[in-house]
Coordinates of C-alpha atoms in Angstrom, one line a residue:
M1 CA -0.2 0.1 -0.3
R2 CA 2.6 2.4 0.9
N3 CA 4.7 1.7 -2.9
L4 CA 1.0 2.4 -4.7
L5 CA 0.6 5.3 -2.4
T6 CA 4.6 6.6 -2.9
V7 CA 3.9 5.5 -7.2
L8 CA 0.3 7.8 -7.2
L9 CA 1.6 11.3 -4.8
L10 CA 4.7 10.7 -8.2
V11 CA 2.3 11.0 -10.5
T12 CA 0.6 13.8 -9.3
G13 CA 2.9 15.8 -8.8
T14 CA 4.6 15.8 -11.8
A15 CA 1.1 15.7 -14.1
H16 CA 1.5 19.4 -12.6
A17 CA 4.9 20.0 -13.7
G18 CA 6.0 21.5 -16.9
D19 CA 4.8 20.8 -20.0
F20 CA 3.1 17.5 -19.0
E21 CA -0.1 16.6 -19.0
V22 CA -1.9 13.4 -18.6
C23 CA -4.1 12.7 -21.6
I24 CA -7.2 10.2 -22.3
N25 CA -8.5 10.9 -26.0
G26 CA -7.3 14.2 -26.3
V27 CA -8.7 14.6 -22.9
N28 CA -6.7 15.7 -19.5
L29 CA -8.1 15.0 -15.6
Q30 CA -10.0 18.2 -15.7
G31 CA -12.1 17.6 -18.3
R32 CA -10.4 19.7 -20.6
P33 CA -8.9 19.6 -24.1
C34 CA -5.4 18.8 -23.7
A35 CA -2.5 21.1 -24.6
G36 CA -1.0 21.1 -28.2
F37 CA -4.5 19.4 -29.1
G38 CA -4.7 21.7 -32.2
S39 CA -1.9 21.2 -33.5
T40 CA -2.4 19.0 -36.6
L41 CA -4.8 17.9 -38.9
G42 CA -7.0 21.1 -38.8
G43 CA -7.3 20.6 -34.6
M44 CA -7.7 16.8 -34.2
R45 CA -4.5 14.7 -34.1
H46 CA -4.8 11.2 -35.2
Q47 CA -6.2 8.3 -33.8
Q48 CA -7.6 5.0 -35.2
I49 CA -11.3 5.7 -36.0
V50 CA -12.7 2.4 -35.3
A51 CA -16.4 2.5 -37.3
V52 CA -19.0 -0.9 -36.5
G53 CA -22.5 -1.2 -38.3
Y54 CA -23.6 0.7 -41.0
D55 CA -20.5 3.2 -41.1
A56 CA -18.9 0.5 -41.3
M57 CA -20.6 -0.9 -44.1
E58 CA -20.6 2.6 -45.7
I59 CA -17.3 2.4 -45.6
I60 CA -17.1 -0.6 -46.9
L61 CA -19.5 0.4 -50.1
H62 CA -18.1 3.3 -51.0
S63 CA -13.8 3.1 -50.8
E64 CA -11.6 2.5 -53.5
R65 CA -9.6 -1.2 -52.8
M66 CA -6.5 -1.7 -53.0
A67 CA -6.6 -5.4 -51.7
S68 CA -9.9 -7.6 -50.8
G69 CA -10.2 -11.5 -50.1
I70 CA -12.0 -14.3 -47.3
D71 CA -9.8 -15.6 -45.0
G72 CA -9.9 -19.2 -43.7
A73 CA -12.6 -18.9 -41.5
G74 CA -14.1 -16.9 -44.3
R75 CA -14.4 -13.5 -42.7
S76 CA -14.9 -11.4 -46.1
H77 CA -11.7 -8.0 -45.9
F78 CA -11.6 -5.4 -47.6
V79 CA -8.8 -2.2 -47.6
G80 CA -9.0 1.2 -49.6
P81 CA -9.4 4.6 -48.3
Y82 CA -13.0 6.0 -48.0
R83 CA -14.6 7.6 -50.8
G84 CA -18.3 8.2 -49.8
N85 CA -20.3 11.1 -49.1
R86 CA -21.9 10.6 -45.7
L87 CA -18.8 10.4 -43.6
T88 CA -17.1 13.8 -45.2
K89 CA -14.0 13.9 -42.6
L90 CA -13.1 10.4 -43.5
R91 CA -13.1 10.8 -47.2
G92 CA -9.6 9.5 -48.7
Q93 CA -8.5 8.4 -45.0
T94 CA -6.8 4.4 -45.7
F95 CA -9.6 1.9 -43.7
S96 CA -8.8 -2.1 -43.2
C97 CA -12.7 -4.0 -42.9
N98 CA -13.7 -7.1 -42.3
V99 CA -17.6 -9.1 -42.5
S100 CA -18.8 -11.6 -40.8
L101 CA -18.9 -15.2 -42.1
D102 CA -22.8 -14.7 -41.7
A103 CA -22.6 -10.9 -43.1
R104 CA -24.1 -9.9 -40.1
Q105 CA -21.0 -7.7 -38.3
F106 CA -18.9 -4.6 -40.1
R107 CA -16.2 -3.9 -38.6
C108 CA -13.4 -0.9 -40.7
V109 CA -10.2 0.0 -38.8
S110 CA -8.5 3.5 -39.7
W111 CA -4.5 3.0 -40.6
L112 CA -2.4 5.6 -38.5
P113 CA 0.0 7.7 -40.3
D114 CA 4.0 7.1 -40.2

């Protein structure tokens, strides 16, 4: 217990020192946007986007295919940049998508830049 308390005190003391800030999904522990959060991509940091259901179907149907195939378990896979008009903020983002064997589950994950 004493070691845990020491670590917690160290973390809270360090969190207020200099430019160090603990952020989760662009929000600091006080619920405010992280400092420097608007420095890239027109106010947004690069973050991985996960789409499921109808949004994933939209991405699959309106993507330019770079690759596609079916794995050994029967899942369909698609890779390519989104070119549709419904999700305008995602246009041009490259996604890896998969569809379940029974075509009831759809999931797409965006690529992060290097």
